mmCIF file of C-alpha atoms in Angstrom:
data_model
loop_
_atom_site.group_PDB
_atom_site.id
_atom_site.type_symbol
_atom_site.label_atom_id
_atom_site.label_comp_id
_atom_site.label_asym_id
_atom_site.label_seq_id
_atom_site.Cartn_x
_atom_site.Cartn_y
_atom_site.Cartn_z
ATOM 1 C CA MET A 249 -10.626 -23.531 -5.962
ATOM 2 C CA ALA A 250 -7.664 -24.068 -8.687
ATOM 3 C CA ARG A 251 -10.242 -24.034 -11.697
ATOM 4 C CA CYS A 252 -11.904 -20.825 -9.798
ATOM 5 C CA GLY A 253 -8.542 -19.151 -9.916
ATOM 6 C CA VAL A 254 -8.057 -20.342 -13.547
ATOM 7 C CA ARG A 255 -11.461 -18.695 -14.784
ATOM 8 C CA ILE A 256 -10.571 -15.599 -12.368
ATOM 9 C CA LEU A 257 -6.637 -15.054 -14.669
ATOM 10 C CA ALA A 258 -8.285 -16.184 -17.759
ATOM 11 C CA MET A 259 -10.850 -12.914 -17.435
ATOM 12 C CA ILE A 260 -7.957 -10.627 -16.232
ATOM 13 C CA ALA A 261 -5.745 -11.698 -19.342
ATOM 14 C CA PHE A 262 -8.966 -11.165 -21.752
ATOM 15 C CA GLY A 263 -9.428 -7.869 -21.031
ATOM 16 C CA LEU A 264 -6.083 -7.041 -21.363
ATOM 17 C CA LEU A 265 -6.939 -8.109 -25.226
ATOM 18 C CA TRP A 266 -9.489 -5.323 -25.419
ATOM 19 C CA LEU A 267 -7.275 -2.373 -24.736
ATOM 20 C CA ALA A 268 -5.815 -0.500 -27.648
ATOM 21 C CA VAL A 269 -3.213 1.725 -28.385
ATOM 22 C CA ALA A 270 -3.247 4.974 -26.142
ATOM 23 C CA THR A 271 -2.674 8.938 -27.015
ATOM 24 C CA PRO A 272 0.207 10.460 -25.485
ATOM 25 C CA ALA A 273 -1.871 12.629 -23.124
ATOM 26 C CA GLN A 274 -3.567 8.923 -21.763
ATOM 27 C CA ALA A 275 -0.228 8.030 -21.355
ATOM 28 C CA ALA A 276 1.166 10.786 -18.583
ATOM 29 C CA THR A 277 -1.638 10.425 -16.686
ATOM 30 C CA LYS A 278 -1.145 8.637 -13.305
ATOM 31 C CA TYR A 279 -4.993 7.126 -12.719
ATOM 32 C CA ALA A 280 -5.752 3.846 -13.506
ATOM 33 C CA ALA A 281 -8.263 1.887 -12.132
ATOM 34 C CA LEU A 282 -9.808 -1.740 -11.874
ATOM 35 C CA ILE A 283 -12.743 -3.775 -9.618
ATOM 36 C CA ILE A 284 -12.776 -7.479 -10.099
ATOM 37 C CA ASP A 285 -15.226 -10.089 -8.993
ATOM 38 C CA THR A 286 -13.401 -13.008 -7.866
ATOM 39 C CA ALA A 287 -15.942 -15.448 -7.682
ATOM 40 C CA SER A 288 -16.882 -14.975 -11.777
ATOM 41 C CA GLY A 289 -13.588 -12.839 -12.851
ATOM 42 C CA THR A 290 -15.529 -10.510 -14.222
ATOM 43 C CA VAL A 291 -14.674 -6.962 -14.905
ATOM 44 C CA LEU A 292 -17.011 -4.730 -12.975
ATOM 45 C CA PHE A 293 -15.015 -1.625 -13.499
ATOM 46 C CA GLU A 294 -11.211 -0.455 -15.505
ATOM 47 C CA ARG A 295 -9.748 2.578 -16.667
ATOM 48 C CA HIS A 296 -6.371 2.931 -18.014
ATOM 49 C CA ALA A 297 -6.508 -0.497 -16.380
ATOM 50 C CA GLY A 298 -3.619 -2.130 -18.970
ATOM 51 C CA ALA A 299 -1.520 1.098 -18.586
ATOM 52 C CA GLN A 300 1.904 0.550 -17.143
ATOM 53 C CA ARG A 301 2.390 2.699 -13.664
ATOM 54 C CA HIS A 302 5.005 3.139 -11.034
ATOM 55 C CA PRO A 303 3.698 0.531 -8.090
ATOM 56 C CA ALA A 304 5.712 2.350 -5.067
ATOM 57 C CA SER A 305 4.865 0.696 -1.843
ATOM 58 C CA LEU A 306 2.517 -1.544 -3.446
ATOM 59 C CA THR A 307 6.034 -3.390 -4.438
ATOM 60 C CA LYS A 308 6.188 -4.797 -1.400
ATOM 61 C CA ILE A 309 3.107 -7.176 -1.715
ATOM 62 C CA MET A 310 5.572 -9.238 -3.885
ATOM 63 C CA THR A 311 8.480 -8.940 -1.219
ATOM 64 C CA LEU A 312 5.800 -10.387 0.832
ATOM 65 C CA TYR A 313 4.666 -13.035 -1.423
ATOM 66 C CA LEU A 314 8.305 -14.304 -2.146
ATOM 67 C CA LEU A 315 8.582 -14.249 1.874
ATOM 68 C CA PHE A 316 5.638 -16.454 2.572
ATOM 69 C CA GLU A 317 7.227 -18.172 -0.310
ATOM 70 C CA ALA A 318 10.098 -19.033 1.972
ATOM 71 C CA ILE A 319 8.654 -19.404 5.020
ATOM 72 C CA ASP A 320 6.039 -22.551 3.589
ATOM 73 C CA GLU A 321 8.917 -23.989 2.300
ATOM 74 C CA GLY A 322 11.165 -23.863 5.124
ATOM 75 C CA ARG A 323 13.817 -21.838 4.099
ATOM 76 C CA ILE A 324 13.275 -19.344 6.790
ATOM 77 C CA SER A 325 11.047 -19.407 10.036
ATOM 78 C CA LEU A 326 8.936 -16.276 11.800
ATOM 79 C CA ASP A 327 11.071 -16.198 14.475
ATOM 80 C CA ASP A 328 14.638 -15.951 12.860
ATOM 81 C CA ARG A 329 16.031 -13.147 13.248
ATOM 82 C CA LEU A 330 17.582 -10.981 9.611
ATOM 83 C CA LYS A 331 20.291 -9.077 10.312
ATOM 84 C CA VAL A 332 20.741 -5.372 9.246
ATOM 85 C CA SER A 333 23.058 -4.117 6.510
ATOM 86 C CA LYS A 334 24.669 -0.673 5.857
ATOM 87 C CA HIS A 335 22.380 -0.286 2.984
ATOM 88 C CA ALA A 336 18.953 -1.277 4.449
ATOM 89 C CA ALA A 337 19.432 0.902 7.260
ATOM 90 C CA ALA A 338 19.853 4.119 4.807
ATOM 91 C CA GLN A 339 16.540 3.722 3.317
ATOM 92 C CA PRO A 340 14.858 7.089 3.032
ATOM 93 C CA PRO A 341 11.548 7.184 5.211
ATOM 94 C CA SER A 342 8.988 5.397 5.702
ATOM 95 C CA ALA A 343 11.204 2.903 8.002
ATOM 96 C CA LEU A 344 11.854 2.133 11.142
ATOM 97 C CA ASN A 345 15.113 3.384 11.980
ATOM 98 C CA LEU A 346 17.139 0.362 11.659
ATOM 99 C CA ARG A 347 20.342 0.843 12.755
ATOM 100 C CA PRO A 348 23.252 -1.495 10.886
ATOM 101 C CA GLY A 349 23.892 -4.377 12.540
ATOM 102 C CA GLU A 350 21.155 -5.230 14.652
ATOM 103 C CA THR A 351 18.480 -7.907 13.912
ATOM 104 C CA ILE A 352 14.406 -8.088 13.270
ATOM 105 C CA ARG A 353 12.623 -11.017 13.656
ATOM 106 C CA VAL A 354 10.942 -12.555 10.618
ATOM 107 C CA ARG A 355 7.097 -12.133 12.355
ATOM 108 C CA ASP A 356 8.004 -8.291 12.499
ATOM 109 C CA ALA A 357 9.442 -7.814 9.774
ATOM 110 C CA ILE A 358 6.037 -8.584 8.176
ATOM 111 C CA LEU A 359 3.857 -6.854 10.430
ATOM 112 C CA ALA A 360 6.172 -3.746 9.573
ATOM 113 C CA LEU A 361 6.256 -4.499 5.604
ATOM 114 C CA VAL A 362 2.174 -4.486 6.361
ATOM 115 C CA THR A 363 1.197 -1.796 8.463
ATOM 116 C CA LYS A 364 4.306 1.035 8.388
ATOM 117 C CA SER A 365 5.158 0.286 5.138
ATOM 118 C CA ALA A 366 8.810 0.116 5.705
ATOM 119 C CA ASN A 367 11.512 0.546 3.602
ATOM 120 C CA ASP A 368 14.643 -0.430 5.475
ATOM 121 C CA VAL A 369 12.677 -3.800 6.518
ATOM 122 C CA ALA A 370 11.987 -4.455 2.831
ATOM 123 C CA VAL A 371 15.682 -4.511 2.063
ATOM 124 C CA VAL A 372 16.156 -6.639 5.303
ATOM 125 C CA VAL A 373 14.225 -9.216 3.952
ATOM 126 C CA ALA A 374 15.705 -8.652 0.274
ATOM 127 C CA GLU A 375 19.054 -9.403 1.489
ATOM 128 C CA ALA A 376 18.263 -12.397 3.695
ATOM 129 C CA LEU A 377 16.082 -14.105 0.854
ATOM 130 C CA GLY A 378 18.145 -12.950 -2.704
ATOM 131 C CA GLY A 379 21.686 -11.710 -1.322
ATOM 132 C CA THR A 380 21.561 -8.739 -2.476
ATOM 133 C CA GLU A 381 18.527 -6.384 -3.412
ATOM 134 C CA SER A 382 19.211 -6.089 -7.141
ATOM 135 C CA LYS A 383 19.214 -10.280 -7.227
ATOM 136 C CA PHE A 384 16.139 -10.076 -5.109
ATOM 137 C CA ALA A 385 14.528 -7.771 -7.710
ATOM 138 C CA ARG A 386 14.935 -10.238 -10.394
ATOM 139 C CA LEU A 387 13.510 -12.660 -8.363
ATOM 140 C CA MET A 388 10.669 -11.023 -8.086
ATOM 141 C CA THR A 389 10.074 -10.214 -11.680
ATOM 142 C CA GLU A 390 10.736 -13.865 -12.819
ATOM 143 C CA ARG A 391 8.113 -14.676 -10.019
ATOM 144 C CA ALA A 392 5.539 -11.766 -11.398
ATOM 145 C CA ARG A 393 6.007 -13.295 -14.966
ATOM 146 C CA ARG A 394 5.209 -16.825 -13.468
ATOM 147 C CA LEU A 395 1.971 -15.615 -11.784
ATOM 148 C CA GLY A 396 0.890 -13.651 -15.160
ATOM 149 C CA MET A 397 2.167 -10.280 -14.369
ATOM 150 C CA ARG A 398 3.299 -9.800 -17.741
ATOM 151 C CA SER A 399 3.613 -6.101 -17.526
ATOM 152 C CA THR A 400 5.439 -5.917 -14.208
ATOM 153 C CA ARG A 401 8.824 -5.254 -13.446
ATOM 154 C CA PHE A 402 10.390 -4.812 -10.244
ATOM 155 C CA ARG A 403 13.858 -2.765 -9.845
ATOM 156 C CA ASN A 404 13.742 -3.084 -5.722
ATOM 157 C CA ALA A 405 11.954 -4.262 -2.729
ATOM 158 C CA SER A 406 10.429 -1.223 -1.419
ATOM 159 C CA GLY A 407 8.980 0.760 -3.973
ATOM 160 C CA LEU A 408 11.389 3.902 -3.454
ATOM 161 C CA HIS A 409 11.635 5.540 -7.464
ATOM 162 C CA ASP A 410 12.839 3.632 -9.904
ATOM 163 C CA ALA A 411 11.819 5.173 -13.472
ATOM 164 C CA ARG A 412 12.124 1.422 -14.814
ATOM 165 C CA GLN A 413 9.851 -0.230 -12.030
ATOM 166 C CA VAL A 414 6.477 -0.474 -13.691
ATOM 167 C CA THR A 415 3.153 -2.543 -13.180
ATOM 168 C CA THR A 416 -0.457 -2.055 -14.256
ATOM 169 C CA ALA A 417 -3.716 -2.193 -11.859
ATOM 170 C CA TYR A 418 -4.324 -5.653 -13.933
ATOM 171 C CA ASP A 419 -1.151 -7.017 -12.735
ATOM 172 C CA MET A 420 -1.304 -6.073 -9.212
ATOM 173 C CA ALA A 421 -5.375 -7.300 -9.261
ATOM 174 C CA THR A 422 -3.752 -10.489 -10.348
ATOM 175 C CA LEU A 423 -1.010 -10.498 -7.574
ATOM 176 C CA ALA A 424 -3.632 -9.393 -4.476
ATOM 177 C CA LEU A 425 -5.586 -12.884 -5.844
ATOM 178 C CA ALA A 426 -2.370 -15.131 -6.260
ATOM 179 C CA ILE A 427 -1.209 -14.023 -2.613
ATOM 180 C CA ARG A 428 -4.316 -14.768 -1.216
ATOM 181 C CA ARG A 429 -4.898 -17.772 -2.683
ATOM 182 C CA ASP A 430 -1.143 -19.199 -2.245
ATOM 183 C CA PHE A 431 -0.842 -18.097 1.005
ATOM 184 C CA PRO A 432 -4.346 -18.047 2.727
ATOM 185 C CA GLY A 433 -2.759 -17.936 6.237
ATOM 186 C CA GLN A 434 -0.242 -15.830 5.775
ATOM 187 C CA TYR A 435 -2.473 -13.321 4.156
ATOM 188 C CA GLU A 436 -4.373 -12.702 7.408
ATOM 189 C CA TYR A 437 -1.392 -10.592 8.149
ATOM 190 C CA PHE A 438 -3.113 -8.170 6.132
ATOM 191 C CA SER A 439 -5.536 -7.155 8.474
ATOM 192 C CA THR A 440 -3.545 -6.486 11.129
ATOM 193 C CA LEU A 441 -4.904 -2.755 12.536
ATOM 194 C CA SER A 442 -1.524 -1.937 14.363
ATOM 195 C CA PHE A 443 2.222 -2.940 15.349
ATOM 196 C CA SER A 444 4.469 -1.787 17.621
ATOM 197 C CA TRP A 445 7.980 -1.669 17.656
ATOM 198 C CA LYS A 446 10.404 0.246 20.224
ATOM 199 C CA GLY A 447 7.061 1.611 22.023
ATOM 200 C CA ARG A 448 5.865 3.679 19.052
ATOM 201 C CA THR A 449 2.805 2.391 17.503
ATOM 202 C CA TYR A 450 1.928 2.036 14.028
ATOM 203 C CA ASN A 451 -1.321 2.246 12.238
ATOM 204 C CA ASN A 452 -1.897 0.473 9.121
ATOM 205 C CA HIS A 453 -1.832 2.849 6.510
ATOM 206 C CA ASN A 454 -5.170 1.098 4.672
ATOM 207 C CA LYS A 455 -7.675 3.317 6.029
ATOM 208 C CA LEU A 456 -10.305 0.763 4.624
ATOM 209 C CA LEU A 457 -9.706 -1.340 7.330
ATOM 210 C CA GLY A 458 -12.318 -1.074 10.037
ATOM 211 C CA HIS A 459 -14.089 1.553 8.246
ATOM 212 C CA TYR A 460 -15.447 0.210 4.949
ATOM 213 C CA LYS A 461 -17.383 -2.697 5.736
ATOM 214 C CA GLY A 462 -15.696 -6.245 4.620
ATOM 215 C CA THR A 463 -12.450 -4.676 4.170
ATOM 216 C CA ASP A 464 -9.526 -7.781 5.003
ATOM 217 C CA GLY A 465 -6.499 -6.332 3.107
ATOM 218 C CA ILE A 466 -4.089 -5.060 1.363
ATOM 219 C CA LYS A 467 -1.772 -2.428 0.795
ATOM 220 C CA THR A 468 -1.383 1.344 -0.456
ATOM 221 C CA GLY A 469 1.497 3.212 -1.815
ATOM 222 C CA TYR A 470 2.703 6.824 -2.475
ATOM 223 C CA ILE A 471 5.429 8.591 -4.233
ATOM 224 C CA GLY A 472 5.251 11.415 -6.534
ATOM 225 C CA ALA A 473 5.416 9.484 -9.525
ATOM 226 C CA SER A 474 2.512 7.620 -9.216
ATOM 227 C CA GLY A 475 0.343 9.418 -6.643
ATOM 228 C CA PHE A 476 -1.375 7.636 -4.087
ATOM 229 C CA ASN A 477 -2.490 3.939 -4.743
ATOM 230 C CA LEU A 478 -4.439 1.460 -3.731
ATOM 231 C CA VAL A 479 -5.014 -2.455 -3.804
ATOM 232 C CA ALA A 480 -8.336 -3.684 -1.270
ATOM 233 C CA SER A 481 -10.042 -6.897 -0.884
ATOM 234 C CA VAL A 482 -13.425 -6.573 0.419
ATOM 235 C CA GLU A 483 -16.225 -9.386 0.714
ATOM 236 C CA ARG A 484 -19.793 -8.616 1.782
ATOM 237 C CA HIS A 485 -22.372 -11.396 1.587
ATOM 238 C CA GLY A 486 -20.083 -14.201 0.315
ATOM 239 C CA ARG A 487 -19.140 -12.220 -2.798
ATOM 240 C CA ARG A 488 -15.475 -11.102 -2.705
ATOM 241 C CA LEU A 489 -13.939 -8.074 -4.952
ATOM 242 C CA ILE A 490 -10.736 -6.617 -5.756
ATOM 243 C CA GLY A 491 -10.236 -3.023 -6.217
ATOM 244 C CA VAL A 492 -7.033 -1.105 -7.682
ATOM 245 C CA VAL A 493 -6.380 2.671 -7.697
ATOM 246 C CA PHE A 494 -3.727 4.256 -9.096
ATOM 247 C CA GLY A 495 -2.961 8.195 -9.013
ATOM 248 C CA GLY A 496 -4.707 9.301 -5.898
ATOM 249 C CA LYS A 497 -4.080 13.415 -5.507
ATOM 250 C CA SER A 498 -4.340 12.322 -1.463
ATOM 251 C CA GLY A 499 -4.794 9.424 0.891
ATOM 252 C CA SER A 500 -8.449 10.361 1.722
ATOM 253 C CA ARG A 501 -9.490 11.361 -1.891
ATOM 254 C CA ARG A 502 -7.945 7.885 -3.131
ATOM 255 C CA ASP A 503 -9.555 5.846 -0.281
ATOM 256 C CA ARG A 504 -13.208 7.812 -1.092
ATOM 257 C CA HIS A 505 -12.817 7.191 -4.420
ATOM 258 C CA MET A 506 -12.344 2.791 -4.281
ATOM 259 C CA LYS A 507 -15.072 3.329 -1.723
ATOM 260 C CA ARG A 508 -17.441 4.774 -4.290
ATOM 261 C CA LEU A 509 -15.853 2.029 -6.709
ATOM 262 C CA LEU A 510 -16.272 -0.923 -4.830
ATOM 263 C CA ASP A 511 -19.858 0.096 -3.574
ATOM 264 C CA SER A 512 -20.774 0.393 -7.430
ATOM 265 C CA GLY A 513 -19.042 -2.830 -8.249
ATOM 266 C CA PHE A 514 -21.248 -4.794 -5.255
ATOM 267 C CA GLU A 515 -24.315 -3.685 -6.875
ATOM 268 C CA LYS A 516 -23.410 -4.964 -9.891
ATOM 269 C CA ALA A 517 -22.161 -8.016 -9.060
ATOM 270 C CA SER A 518 -25.284 -9.339 -7.013
ATOM 271 C CA ASP A 519 -26.515 -9.309 -11.072
ATOM 272 C CA ILE A 520 -23.975 -12.231 -11.719
ATOM 273 C CA ARG A 521 -25.008 -15.472 -12.242
ATOM 274 C CA ILE A 522 -21.631 -17.335 -11.866
ATOM 275 C CA ALA A 523 -22.930 -20.567 -13.852
ATOM 276 C CA ASP A 524 -24.045 -18.344 -16.735
ATOM 277 C CA LEU A 525 -20.632 -17.131 -17.952
ATOM 278 C CA VAL A 526 -18.432 -18.279 -20.643
ATOM 279 C CA VAL A 527 -14.826 -17.835 -19.716
ATOM 280 C CA PRO A 528 -12.752 -17.786 -23.090
ATOM 281 C CA PRO A 529 -9.152 -19.257 -23.408
ATOM 282 C CA LEU A 530 -6.160 -17.147 -22.102
ATOM 283 C CA PRO A 531 -4.682 -15.602 -24.781
ATOM 284 C CA ALA A 532 -0.953 -16.376 -26.358
ATOM 285 C CA PRO A 533 1.549 -14.567 -23.896
ATOM 286 C CA ARG A 534 3.334 -11.616 -24.964
ATOM 287 C CA PRO A 535 6.687 -11.053 -25.497
ATOM 288 C CA ASP A 536 8.536 -9.190 -22.505
ATOM 289 C CA ARG A 537 9.568 -5.558 -23.170
ATOM 290 C CA ASP A 538 11.767 -3.209 -21.178
ATOM 291 C CA VAL A 539 9.025 -0.601 -21.798
ATOM 292 C CA GLN A 540 9.132 3.059 -19.913
ATOM 293 C CA VAL A 541 5.995 4.596 -18.411
ATOM 294 C CA ALA A 542 4.554 7.156 -20.969
ATOM 295 C CA SER A 543 5.350 5.679 -24.039
ATOM 296 C CA ALA A 544 2.318 5.876 -26.404
ATOM 297 C CA GLU A 545 3.632 2.322 -28.011
ATOM 298 C CA ALA A 546 3.416 0.849 -24.575
ATOM 299 C CA VAL A 547 0.631 1.814 -22.873
ATOM 300 C CA PRO A 548 -2.633 0.641 -24.597
ATOM 301 C CA ALA A 549 -5.847 2.662 -24.082
ATOM 302 C CA ASP A 550 -9.049 1.310 -22.198
ATOM 303 C CA THR A 551 -11.258 2.017 -25.394
ATOM 304 C CA GLY A 552 -14.377 -0.266 -25.626
ATOM 305 C CA SER A 553 -13.758 -2.132 -22.332
ATOM 306 C CA ILE A 554 -15.995 -4.219 -20.113
ATOM 307 C CA GLY A 555 -16.036 -1.246 -17.627
ATOM 308 C CA ALA A 556 -17.338 1.548 -20.626
ATOM 309 C CA GLN A 557 -20.727 2.353 -18.641
ATOM 310 C CA ALA A 558 -19.165 2.693 -15.106
ATOM 311 C CA ALA A 559 -16.706 4.904 -15.947
ATOM 312 C CA ALA A 560 -19.458 7.380 -17.154
ATOM 313 C CA LEU A 561 -20.999 6.863 -14.251
ATOM 314 C CA LEU A 562 -18.338 7.590 -11.628
ATOM 315 C CA PRO A 563 -15.636 10.436 -12.887
ATOM 316 C CA PRO A 564 -11.989 9.838 -12.654
ATOM 317 C CA LEU A 565 -9.664 11.412 -9.801
ATOM 318 C CA PRO A 566 -8.677 14.736 -10.600
ATOM 319 C CA GLN A 567 -5.244 14.364 -11.989
ATOM 320 C CA PRO A 568 -2.131 15.536 -9.666
ATOM 321 C CA ALA A 569 0.550 18.293 -11.073
ATOM 322 C CA PRO A 570 3.708 15.786 -12.028
ATOM 323 C CA GLN A 571 5.955 15.605 -9.190
ATOM 324 C CA PHE A 572 9.108 13.328 -8.279
ATOM 325 C CA GLU A 573 11.032 12.495 -5.040
ATOM 326 C CA ALA A 574 13.322 10.013 -4.049
ATOM 327 C CA GLY A 575 11.906 8.306 -1.264
ATOM 328 C CA SER A 576 8.776 6.419 -1.380
ATOM 329 C CA ARG A 577 6.298 6.566 1.805
ATOM 330 C CA ASP A 578 2.415 5.761 2.019
ATOM 331 C CA GLU A 579 0.739 9.010 3.064
ATOM 332 C CA GLY A 580 3.198 11.573 1.472
ATOM 333 C CA VAL A 581 4.934 13.650 3.971
ATOM 334 C CA GLU A 582 4.549 12.823 7.227
ATOM 335 C CA TRP A 583 3.408 15.380 9.404
ATOM 336 C CA GLY A 584 1.536 14.769 13.570
ATOM 337 C CA ILE A 585 0.488 17.121 16.187
ATOM 338 C CA GLN A 586 1.730 17.291 19.945
ATOM 339 C CA VAL A 587 -1.148 17.221 22.292
ATOM 340 C CA GLY A 588 0.822 18.317 25.833
ATOM 341 C CA ALA A 589 4.166 17.358 27.400
ATOM 342 C CA TYR A 590 3.251 15.433 30.645
ATOM 343 C CA ALA A 591 5.170 14.497 33.710
ATOM 344 C CA SER A 592 3.797 10.753 33.473
ATOM 345 C CA GLU A 593 3.346 8.612 30.560
ATOM 346 C CA ILE A 594 -0.240 7.757 31.931
ATOM 347 C CA ARG A 595 -1.096 11.617 31.604
ATOM 348 C CA ALA A 596 0.260 11.452 28.036
ATOM 349 C CA GLN A 597 -1.940 8.568 27.154
ATOM 350 C CA ARG A 598 -4.608 10.550 28.487
ATOM 351 C CA SER A 599 -4.276 13.423 26.215
ATOM 352 C CA ILE A 600 -3.952 11.087 23.137
ATOM 353 C CA ALA A 601 -7.140 9.225 23.727
ATOM 354 C CA LEU A 602 -8.701 12.796 24.937
ATOM 355 C CA ALA A 603 -7.736 14.788 21.542
ATOM 356 C CA ARG A 604 -8.977 11.114 19.499
ATOM 357 C CA GLY A 605 -12.257 11.169 21.542
ATOM 358 C CA HIS A 606 -12.497 14.914 19.722
ATOM 359 C CA LEU A 607 -11.629 14.038 16.226
ATOM 360 C CA ASN A 608 -12.228 10.392 15.398
ATOM 361 C CA ASP A 609 -12.509 10.889 12.059
ATOM 362 C CA LEU A 610 -9.215 12.138 11.400
ATOM 363 C CA LEU A 611 -6.923 10.744 14.254
ATOM 364 C CA THR A 612 -8.602 6.909 14.860
ATOM 365 C CA GLY A 613 -6.153 5.944 11.965
ATOM 366 C CA ALA A 614 -3.137 8.054 13.203
ATOM 367 C CA ASP A 615 0.073 6.444 14.819
ATOM 368 C CA ALA A 616 0.266 7.219 18.424
ATOM 369 C CA ALA A 617 3.433 7.813 20.539
ATOM 370 C CA VAL A 618 4.500 9.009 23.907
ATOM 371 C CA GLU A 619 7.760 10.239 24.010
ATOM 372 C CA PRO A 620 10.119 10.751 26.883
ATOM 373 C CA LEU A 621 12.210 13.424 26.777
ATOM 374 C CA ASP A 622 14.707 13.849 29.209
ATOM 375 C CA ARG A 623 15.631 17.658 31.463
ATOM 376 C CA ARG A 624 17.875 18.550 33.829
ATOM 377 C CA THR A 625 14.436 19.202 35.741
ATOM 378 C CA GLY A 626 13.167 15.511 34.747
ATOM 379 C CA THR A 627 11.917 13.812 32.348
ATOM 380 C CA ILE A 628 8.506 14.773 30.459
ATOM 381 C CA PHE A 629 6.307 12.681 28.376
ATOM 382 C CA ARG A 630 5.166 14.392 24.968
ATOM 383 C CA ALA A 631 2.359 12.929 23.957
ATOM 384 C CA ARG A 632 1.977 12.971 19.437
ATOM 385 C CA LEU A 633 -0.046 11.681 16.899
ATOM 386 C CA PHE A 634 1.722 10.837 13.776
ATOM 387 C CA GLY A 635 0.673 10.204 10.089
ATOM 388 C CA LEU A 636 -1.236 12.928 9.010
ATOM 389 C CA SER A 637 -0.840 15.221 6.186
ATOM 390 C CA GLU A 638 0.496 19.156 6.506
ATOM 391 C CA GLN A 639 -2.635 20.250 6.470
ATOM 392 C CA GLU A 640 -4.396 17.793 8.343
ATOM 393 C CA ALA A 641 -1.853 18.183 11.376
ATOM 394 C CA ARG A 642 -2.766 22.273 11.456
ATOM 395 C CA SER A 643 -6.163 21.868 10.737
ATOM 396 C CA ALA A 644 -6.570 19.265 13.423
ATOM 397 C CA CYS A 645 -4.975 21.824 15.783
ATOM 398 C CA LEU A 646 -7.206 23.982 15.144
ATOM 399 C CA SER A 647 -10.374 22.065 15.895
ATOM 400 C CA LEU A 648 -8.462 20.857 19.250
ATOM 401 C CA LYS A 649 -7.544 24.700 20.443
ATOM 402 C CA ARG A 650 -11.335 25.781 19.781
ATOM 403 C CA GLN A 651 -12.183 22.854 22.293
ATOM 404 C CA GLN A 652 -9.768 24.430 24.805
ATOM 405 C CA LEU A 653 -7.315 21.570 24.397
ATOM 406 C CA PRO A 654 -3.332 21.841 23.657
ATOM 407 C CA CYS A 655 -2.118 21.171 20.327
ATOM 408 C CA VAL A 656 0.954 21.488 17.891
ATOM 409 C CA PRO A 657 1.394 20.586 14.694
ATOM 410 C CA VAL A 658 4.947 19.015 14.419
ATOM 411 C CA PRO A 659 6.676 17.349 11.375
ATOM 412 C CA GLY A 660 7.336 13.658 11.425
ATOM 413 C CA ARG A 661 10.130 11.695 13.229
ATOM 414 C CA ASP A 662 11.103 10.824 10.257
ATOM 415 C CA ASP A 663 11.064 13.766 8.308
ATOM 416 C CA ILE A 664 13.589 15.584 10.871
ATOM 417 C CA GLU A 665 16.236 12.884 10.627
ATOM 418 C CA LEU A 666 16.080 12.680 6.638
ATOM 419 C CA ALA A 667 16.224 16.686 6.587
ATOM 420 C CA ALA A 668 19.402 15.817 8.881
ATOM 421 C CA GLY A 669 21.114 14.048 6.898
ATOM 422 C CA PRO A 670 22.496 10.433 6.998
ATOM 423 C CA LYS A 671 24.199 9.439 10.115
ATOM 424 C CA GLY A 672 27.914 8.805 10.453
#
């Protein structure tokens, strides 16, 4: 097992030697992709894989790595309760809307990070393990260096945008391999399909789970500066591939692109005989540099790589227009739909199930919520599904109304609270 891990890391590091310096136009793109066969360490596809990108919520993979490490070392247990600070509670969406002074169990914190990708929970974990989020970010960067992630620098625990917080597709693949290798038991959390907290169920943002054969993790991410990102781990017939995509224009387009890359990767991997591989030695470590994204000197190109032929067969995603925002959420601005308001919770649940039955492809991964609303005439229960884009919400309502079913598009709860300003 250890020998296989060294072989994989050797191939990843050797891939970086094939990358030259990029032009400014290449550096400005958000797109990057990498597909690796973990059994052999072979790079099956890569494009801009050594170029620095903003990790967004992929950052939380490292947050979880350090949390799993603390659990294994006995410094913290799954049943310990972590206290929420004012700083943690003030984090913008995506969030569980934790309040200062309340607590959350470590087990629930893990599930909230894996599924909801909650920024407030990431800070709670950071403060519990590092004292402050900034100190924890330094621990994250130190651990990244020790794992061989030489082009990664963390500035926070959540992935909220910081121009200095950067990584590469190669480094994210290295992290995905490391967390599964070092914490095989805890890694199973990444396959969690949903998580319930205070009456609301949150589905995993990784839509490949349950919809793309063999997927067992690991994480999505989004900020305007990076586009839609995804690290995926998929096993079929004893062959496991790790895929990384940065810069998708939407979550669905990113997912479709990842599936195409993985489909092609499995076809190529079937022809690889591990015994025939000659793995080169690891190159000498490069000096650490505090580089900025879009620096022509800091961003290597992908010319001459092992994935050049695959790149010609699979065109890149269309590049999104530049955009910047303060928040980090996995699916951009969250919207939802309300499919009725009822006198009983059971009727609200039935309405949600009926809507999903009519729009299974769109609503299977949406977060269901039955929200009580007290009125003078009594309590009503609003049947809602969240986790959609505005366009998806409006399209869903049009389709449901054609079936004579009630539907109103609504901004997500997080967006309503964020627009209202900080709470006093």
